[in-house]
């Protein structure tokens, strides 16, 4: 018995299946052609969500702030970072002869140290007695006091309210106490070797020159420290002199040279620059001549040092100004210009 084949639905007939297979193959070929030759006006890789921003962070302008989180790396800067760059806005233009004149302050202080050392050497070599030194120092002190009052025209005395009687009492008290403590000053460093005393004196005088107030606004300037170092050096050197009277004269001389003389020179420079320059030249020549009597070699070296500081160093400074390249901008440290003293009271 022959069983007839089952009847298939029209959708599963072999002819219908062959037609659908051919249509699927054609569609696959068309799709491959579209991938090989994309449409020029269509994106070959369309986004799965065409309405969403493809970037994880929106495009934002960079700001120079630290308190706000921004979608940029920590070291990122844009083109506006250097717009506020300024160069050499605070550079001071120096003139050669002006710098030469200003170097006179350094020359005077070097000459003061030289004069003090030469006078001490004169007493150590018994070429100068302490009586002669004290008498001549007292005369110079009185002349300088009168000249200071004449140059100042009484302005300083009016501001401070100090009288001449107060100045006289201060002078008498200082001289009396210095003379009374001179035996102590003479024996203060007996247990220390002479070489150590000389080395300490050299370092103290160098420190006096380093910390002296030459008129510069710098952190290293300390008039009090400079004066104390000079007085300490004078006490060290006075302890190696023959008698306590020598120590008294040496300390008195140190006060006149390192404390009173700079005050007089500062006032003279402010009121009479021409006289100040003349006094500086005479004072420097006296220091060189005094050193020449003690050591010609030291005098020559000292004169070369003065010439270098007076003429060569200013030339070097003026020459280097053209190579100066300071940059300023918003990255500089903030400077508080407001007076904050009311908050410290």
Tab-separated table of C-alpha atoms in Angstrom:
chain	number	residue	atom	x	y	z
A	1	UNK	CA	0.000	0.000	0.000
A	2	UNK	CA	1.442	3.320	-0.984
A	3	UNK	CA	1.077	6.068	1.593
A	4	UNK	CA	0.730	9.510	0.031
A	5	UNK	CA	3.088	12.263	1.316
A	6	UNK	CA	1.661	14.608	3.904
A	7	UNK	CA	0.217	17.794	2.713
A	8	UNK	CA	2.327	20.869	3.739
A	9	UNK	CA	0.841	24.261	4.410
A	10	UNK	CA	1.387	26.837	1.710
A	11	UNK	CA	3.919	28.753	3.901
A	12	UNK	CA	6.177	25.656	4.164
A	13	UNK	CA	6.018	24.516	0.566
A	14	UNK	CA	9.415	23.929	-1.152
A	15	UNK	CA	8.798	26.627	-3.714
A	16	UNK	CA	7.925	29.152	-1.021
A	17	UNK	CA	10.990	28.190	1.057
A	18	UNK	CA	13.312	28.533	-1.965
A	19	UNK	CA	11.901	31.977	-2.721
A	20	UNK	CA	12.404	33.115	0.881
A	21	UNK	CA	15.976	31.766	0.946
A	22	UNK	CA	16.792	33.654	-2.242
A	23	UNK	CA	15.291	36.839	-0.822
A	24	UNK	CA	17.335	36.477	2.398
A	25	UNK	CA	20.544	35.937	0.445
A	26	UNK	CA	19.827	39.042	-1.618
A	27	UNK	CA	19.180	41.099	1.495
A	28	UNK	CA	22.455	39.879	3.033
A	29	UNK	CA	24.353	40.842	-0.089
A	30	UNK	CA	22.788	44.286	-0.120
A	31	UNK	CA	23.732	44.793	3.516
A	32	UNK	CA	27.338	43.792	2.812
A	33	UNK	CA	27.449	46.231	-0.087
A	34	UNK	CA	26.203	48.994	2.158
A	35	UNK	CA	28.969	48.242	4.715
A	36	UNK	CA	31.606	48.199	1.973
A	37	UNK	CA	30.291	51.366	0.336
A	38	UNK	CA	28.664	53.484	3.017
A	39	UNK	CA	26.366	56.250	2.077
A	40	UNK	CA	28.298	59.550	1.898
A	41	UNK	CA	25.650	61.395	3.913
A	42	UNK	CA	25.210	58.832	6.645
A	43	UNK	CA	27.381	57.949	9.636
A	44	UNK	CA	28.837	54.481	9.076
A	45	UNK	CA	28.817	53.971	12.871
A	46	UNK	CA	25.623	55.460	14.145
A	47	UNK	CA	25.309	55.936	17.868
A	48	UNK	CA	23.016	53.558	19.642
A	49	UNK	CA	21.429	56.606	21.312
A	50	UNK	CA	21.419	59.457	18.800
A	51	UNK	CA	20.002	61.951	21.325
A	52	UNK	CA	22.770	61.480	23.975
A	53	UNK	CA	26.040	63.570	24.082
A	54	UNK	CA	28.863	61.295	22.862
A	55	UNK	CA	31.421	62.983	25.233
A	56	UNK	CA	31.457	61.942	28.887
A	57	UNK	CA	31.925	65.622	29.936
A	58	UNK	CA	30.451	68.687	28.266
A	59	UNK	CA	32.853	71.145	26.668
A	60	UNK	CA	33.602	73.756	29.353
A	61	UNK	CA	35.999	76.670	29.522
A	62	UNK	CA	38.957	76.166	31.850
A	63	UNK	CA	39.095	78.477	34.878
A	64	UNK	CA	42.049	79.364	37.085
A	65	UNK	CA	40.408	78.257	40.314
A	66	UNK	CA	41.310	75.549	42.782
A	67	UNK	CA	38.084	75.386	44.763
A	68	UNK	CA	36.001	74.038	41.839
A	69	UNK	CA	36.271	70.572	40.317
A	70	UNK	CA	36.789	70.760	36.557
A	71	UNK	CA	36.913	68.023	33.881
A	72	UNK	CA	40.579	68.693	33.123
A	73	UNK	CA	43.861	67.158	34.280
A	74	UNK	CA	45.627	68.801	37.214
A	75	UNK	CA	48.425	70.141	35.013
A	76	UNK	CA	46.142	71.443	32.272
A	77	UNK	CA	46.355	75.085	31.177
A	78	UNK	CA	44.862	76.767	28.170
A	79	UNK	CA	46.130	79.559	25.985
A	80	UNK	CA	44.994	82.286	28.383
A	81	UNK	CA	47.418	81.192	31.099
A	82	UNK	CA	50.277	83.411	29.874
A	83	UNK	CA	48.169	86.395	28.882
A	84	UNK	CA	49.027	88.172	32.142
A	85	UNK	CA	52.757	87.467	31.932
A	86	UNK	CA	54.843	90.590	32.600
A	87	UNK	CA	58.614	90.927	32.462
A	88	UNK	CA	60.880	93.308	34.357
A	89	UNK	CA	58.089	95.519	35.640
A	90	UNK	CA	59.925	96.303	38.894
A	91	UNK	CA	63.450	96.492	37.512
A	92	UNK	CA	65.292	99.602	38.619
A	93	UNK	CA	67.504	101.246	36.041
A	94	UNK	CA	70.822	102.251	37.593
A	95	UNK	CA	73.167	104.944	36.453
A	96	UNK	CA	76.875	104.346	36.883
A	97	UNK	CA	77.861	107.503	38.753
A	98	UNK	CA	74.833	107.285	40.996
A	99	UNK	CA	75.902	103.806	42.050
A	100	UNK	CA	79.464	105.063	42.587
A	101	UNK	CA	78.179	107.758	44.932
A	102	UNK	CA	76.010	105.267	46.819
A	103	UNK	CA	79.016	102.997	47.355
A	104	UNK	CA	80.438	105.677	49.644
A	105	UNK	CA	78.395	104.220	52.520
A	106	UNK	CA	80.257	100.926	52.218
A	107	UNK	CA	83.578	102.738	51.843
A	108	UNK	CA	82.982	104.747	54.998
A	109	UNK	CA	82.180	101.686	57.076
A	110	UNK	CA	85.243	99.855	55.812
A	111	UNK	CA	87.313	102.915	56.652
A	112	UNK	CA	85.816	103.007	60.151
A	113	UNK	CA	86.907	99.428	60.790
A	114	UNK	CA	90.346	100.234	59.380
A	115	UNK	CA	90.723	103.352	61.568
A	116	UNK	CA	89.705	101.455	64.684
A	117	UNK	CA	92.161	98.617	64.042
A	118	UNK	CA	95.020	101.041	63.258
A	119	UNK	CA	94.423	103.060	66.452
A	120	UNK	CA	94.305	99.855	68.492
A	121	UNK	CA	97.580	98.776	66.915
A	122	UNK	CA	99.109	102.173	67.792
A	123	UNK	CA	98.197	101.661	71.461
A	124	UNK	CA	99.409	98.081	71.419
A	125	UNK	CA	102.754	99.296	70.058
A	126	UNK	CA	102.847	102.135	72.662
A	127	UNK	CA	102.832	104.755	69.913
A	128	UNK	CA	99.667	106.272	71.331
A	129	UNK	CA	98.776	106.659	74.996
A	130	UNK	CA	95.206	106.123	76.243
A	131	UNK	CA	95.193	109.663	77.707
A	132	UNK	CA	95.916	111.168	74.308
A	133	UNK	CA	93.291	108.985	72.666
A	134	UNK	CA	90.604	109.844	75.204
A	135	UNK	CA	91.347	113.586	75.074
A	136	UNK	CA	91.316	113.726	71.282
A	137	UNK	CA	88.193	111.566	71.154
A	138	UNK	CA	86.410	113.872	73.586
A	139	UNK	CA	87.255	116.938	71.465
A	140	UNK	CA	86.026	115.218	68.292
A	141	UNK	CA	82.864	114.128	70.088
A	142	UNK	CA	82.041	117.695	71.175
A	143	UNK	CA	82.672	119.082	67.675
A	144	UNK	CA	80.528	116.376	66.118
A	145	UNK	CA	77.743	117.018	68.606
A	146	UNK	CA	77.655	120.726	67.755
A	147	UNK	CA	77.819	120.059	64.018
A	148	UNK	CA	75.011	117.508	64.276
A	149	UNK	CA	72.769	120.048	65.988
A	150	UNK	CA	73.709	122.652	63.393
A	151	UNK	CA	72.909	120.356	60.474
A	152	UNK	CA	69.738	118.970	62.023
A	153	UNK	CA	68.398	122.467	62.793
A	154	UNK	CA	66.762	121.142	65.941
A	155	UNK	CA	64.194	118.968	64.111
A	156	UNK	CA	65.291	115.717	65.698
A	157	UNK	CA	65.314	117.273	69.142
A	158	UNK	CA	61.799	118.641	68.617
A	159	UNK	CA	60.434	115.225	67.561
A	160	UNK	CA	62.127	113.293	70.359
A	161	UNK	CA	61.699	115.933	73.058
A	162	UNK	CA	65.240	115.292	74.283
A	163	UNK	CA	67.219	118.165	75.748
A	164	UNK	CA	70.936	118.889	75.807
A	165	UNK	CA	70.940	118.340	79.540
A	166	UNK	CA	69.661	114.787	78.978
A	167	UNK	CA	72.418	114.213	76.411
A	168	UNK	CA	75.040	115.429	78.887
A	169	UNK	CA	73.747	113.150	81.631
A	170	UNK	CA	73.779	110.148	79.289
A	171	UNK	CA	77.380	110.904	78.308
A	172	UNK	CA	78.514	111.211	81.924
A	173	UNK	CA	76.774	107.980	82.915
A	174	UNK	CA	78.307	106.073	79.997
A	175	UNK	CA	81.833	107.359	80.666
A	176	UNK	CA	81.553	106.650	84.381
A	177	UNK	CA	80.288	103.100	83.980
A	178	UNK	CA	82.795	102.289	81.233
A	179	UNK	CA	85.678	103.572	83.357
A	180	UNK	CA	84.410	101.674	86.397
A	181	UNK	CA	84.077	98.385	84.497
A	182	UNK	CA	87.329	98.746	82.533
A	183	UNK	CA	89.284	96.471	84.940
A	184	UNK	CA	86.644	93.798	84.360
A	185	UNK	CA	86.872	94.281	80.601
A	186	UNK	CA	90.648	93.999	80.816
A	187	UNK	CA	90.563	90.630	82.601
A	188	UNK	CA	87.407	89.292	80.947
A	189	UNK	CA	89.181	87.100	78.402
A	190	UNK	CA	92.448	86.286	80.192
A	191	UNK	CA	91.729	82.548	80.035
A	192	UNK	CA	91.362	82.647	76.233
A	193	UNK	CA	94.419	82.449	74.010
A	194	UNK	CA	95.500	85.487	72.021
A	195	UNK	CA	95.097	83.738	68.678
A	196	UNK	CA	91.500	82.893	69.523
A	197	UNK	CA	90.866	86.499	70.568
A	198	UNK	CA	92.214	87.799	67.277
A	199	UNK	CA	90.164	85.291	65.276
A	200	UNK	CA	87.007	86.196	67.194
A	201	UNK	CA	87.672	89.898	66.617
A	202	UNK	CA	88.082	89.361	62.882
A	203	UNK	CA	84.826	87.424	62.615
A	204	UNK	CA	82.967	89.966	64.744
A	205	UNK	CA	84.159	92.874	62.614
A	206	UNK	CA	83.206	91.002	59.448
A	207	UNK	CA	79.775	90.360	60.927
A	208	UNK	CA	79.507	94.048	61.763
A	209	UNK	CA	80.133	94.903	58.105
A	210	UNK	CA	77.677	92.280	56.876
A	211	UNK	CA	74.735	93.241	59.112
A	212	UNK	CA	75.311	96.998	59.009
A	213	UNK	CA	72.458	99.158	57.723
A	214	UNK	CA	73.720	100.538	54.396
A	215	UNK	CA	70.263	101.805	53.459
A	216	UNK	CA	69.000	98.611	51.829
A	217	UNK	CA	65.632	97.142	52.765
A	218	UNK	CA	66.746	93.567	53.358
A	219	UNK	CA	66.102	90.917	55.981
A	220	UNK	CA	69.803	90.579	56.746
A	221	UNK	CA	70.067	94.181	57.950
A	222	UNK	CA	70.236	94.522	61.734
A	223	UNK	CA	71.729	97.679	63.190
A	224	UNK	CA	71.546	96.329	66.739
A	225	UNK	CA	73.364	93.110	65.885
A	226	UNK	CA	75.959	94.996	63.865
A	227	UNK	CA	76.722	97.394	66.723
A	228	UNK	CA	76.878	94.609	69.309
A	229	UNK	CA	79.334	92.644	67.204
A	230	UNK	CA	81.579	95.702	66.825
A	231	UNK	CA	81.518	96.381	70.584
A	232	UNK	CA	82.270	92.747	71.306
A	233	UNK	CA	85.268	92.900	68.970
A	234	UNK	CA	86.500	96.053	70.723
A	235	UNK	CA	86.223	94.345	74.122
A	236	UNK	CA	88.178	91.357	72.822
A	237	UNK	CA	90.929	93.564	71.449
A	238	UNK	CA	90.969	95.784	74.553
A	239	UNK	CA	91.666	92.767	76.740
A	240	UNK	CA	95.063	92.370	75.052
A	241	UNK	CA	96.226	95.917	75.815
A	242	UNK	CA	98.603	96.704	78.717
A	243	UNK	CA	96.238	98.337	81.237
A	244	UNK	CA	92.601	98.891	82.139
A	245	UNK	CA	92.926	102.527	81.019
A	246	UNK	CA	93.765	101.232	77.543
A	247	UNK	CA	90.605	99.086	77.646
A	248	UNK	CA	88.526	102.099	78.696
A	249	UNK	CA	89.895	104.247	75.850
A	250	UNK	CA	89.368	101.445	73.316
A	251	UNK	CA	85.708	100.830	74.236
A	252	UNK	CA	85.040	104.582	74.211
A	253	UNK	CA	86.611	104.837	70.770
A	254	UNK	CA	84.467	101.936	69.534
A	255	UNK	CA	81.276	103.709	70.653
A	256	UNK	CA	82.322	106.883	68.851
A	257	UNK	CA	83.291	105.140	65.597
A	258	UNK	CA	80.612	102.437	65.330
A	259	UNK	CA	77.613	104.139	66.984
A	260	UNK	CA	77.921	107.940	66.767
A	261	UNK	CA	79.884	108.386	63.537
A	262	UNK	CA	77.325	106.555	61.285
A	263	UNK	CA	74.509	108.703	62.724
A	264	UNK	CA	76.425	111.868	61.909
A	265	UNK	CA	77.242	110.673	58.385
A	266	UNK	CA	73.623	109.727	57.701
A	267	UNK	CA	72.410	113.152	58.740
A	268	UNK	CA	75.167	114.862	56.737
A	269	UNK	CA	74.297	112.872	53.621
A	270	UNK	CA	70.629	113.833	53.882
A	271	UNK	CA	71.253	117.560	54.477
A	272	UNK	CA	74.541	118.321	52.689
A	273	UNK	CA	75.503	115.711	50.052
A	274	UNK	CA	78.495	117.746	48.856
A	275	UNK	CA	79.990	117.966	52.342
A	276	UNK	CA	79.254	114.296	52.870
A	277	UNK	CA	81.241	113.348	49.772
A	278	UNK	CA	84.166	115.535	50.866
A	279	UNK	CA	84.194	114.020	54.357
A	280	UNK	CA	84.087	110.530	52.852
A	281	UNK	CA	87.142	111.180	50.670
A	282	UNK	CA	89.135	112.722	53.538
A	283	UNK	CA	88.155	109.957	55.936
A	284	UNK	CA	89.109	107.246	53.444
A	285	UNK	CA	92.484	108.850	52.722
A	286	UNK	CA	93.171	109.085	56.444
A	287	UNK	CA	92.394	105.381	56.843
A	288	UNK	CA	94.712	104.433	53.966
A	289	UNK	CA	97.548	106.630	55.280
A	290	UNK	CA	97.151	105.267	58.789
A	291	UNK	CA	97.275	101.713	57.494
A	292	UNK	CA	100.314	102.639	55.410
A	293	UNK	CA	102.260	103.518	58.563
A	294	UNK	CA	101.455	100.099	60.020
A	295	UNK	CA	101.827	97.877	56.942
A	296	UNK	CA	102.513	99.096	53.372
A	297	UNK	CA	101.332	95.782	51.916
A	298	UNK	CA	98.052	95.946	53.793
A	299	UNK	CA	97.606	99.565	52.673
A	300	UNK	CA	98.054	98.627	49.003
A	301	UNK	CA	95.610	95.736	49.280
A	302	UNK	CA	93.119	97.937	51.092
A	303	UNK	CA	93.397	100.634	48.413
A	304	UNK	CA	92.766	98.039	45.704
A	305	UNK	CA	89.713	96.823	47.622
A	306	UNK	CA	88.353	100.365	47.830
A	307	UNK	CA	88.885	100.956	44.118
A	308	UNK	CA	87.141	97.690	43.297
A	309	UNK	CA	84.109	98.492	45.435
A	310	UNK	CA	83.926	102.102	44.242
A	311	UNK	CA	84.393	101.714	40.482
A	312	UNK	CA	84.456	98.075	39.372
A	313	UNK	CA	81.437	96.733	41.278
A	314	UNK	CA	79.089	99.546	40.100
A	315	UNK	CA	80.170	98.933	36.498
A	316	UNK	CA	79.476	95.235	36.901
A	317	UNK	CA	76.052	95.951	38.411
A	318	UNK	CA	75.015	98.340	35.636
A	319	UNK	CA	76.208	95.892	32.975
A	320	UNK	CA	74.208	93.010	34.424
A	321	UNK	CA	70.970	95.019	34.444
A	322	UNK	CA	70.554	94.474	30.689
A	323	UNK	CA	70.558	90.699	31.258
A	324	UNK	CA	67.930	90.773	33.962
A	325	UNK	CA	64.736	88.843	33.109
A	326	UNK	CA	62.201	88.762	35.928
A	327	UNK	CA	58.764	87.367	35.171
A	328	UNK	CA	55.586	88.297	37.034
A	329	UNK	CA	52.067	86.981	36.730
A	330	UNK	CA	49.054	85.634	38.596
A	331	UNK	CA	51.174	82.774	39.953
A	332	UNK	CA	53.148	85.156	42.200
A	333	UNK	CA	52.575	85.030	45.922
A	334	UNK	CA	49.937	87.391	47.182
A	335	UNK	CA	51.222	90.489	48.969
A	336	UNK	CA	49.147	91.982	51.747
A	337	UNK	CA	49.514	95.742	51.428
A	338	UNK	CA	46.858	96.635	53.965
A	339	UNK	CA	47.965	97.620	57.452
A	340	UNK	CA	47.011	94.688	59.678
A	341	UNK	CA	48.449	96.083	62.895
A	342	UNK	CA	44.968	96.756	64.234
A	343	UNK	CA	44.339	92.999	64.338
A	344	UNK	CA	47.498	92.348	66.366
A	345	UNK	CA	46.664	94.690	69.222
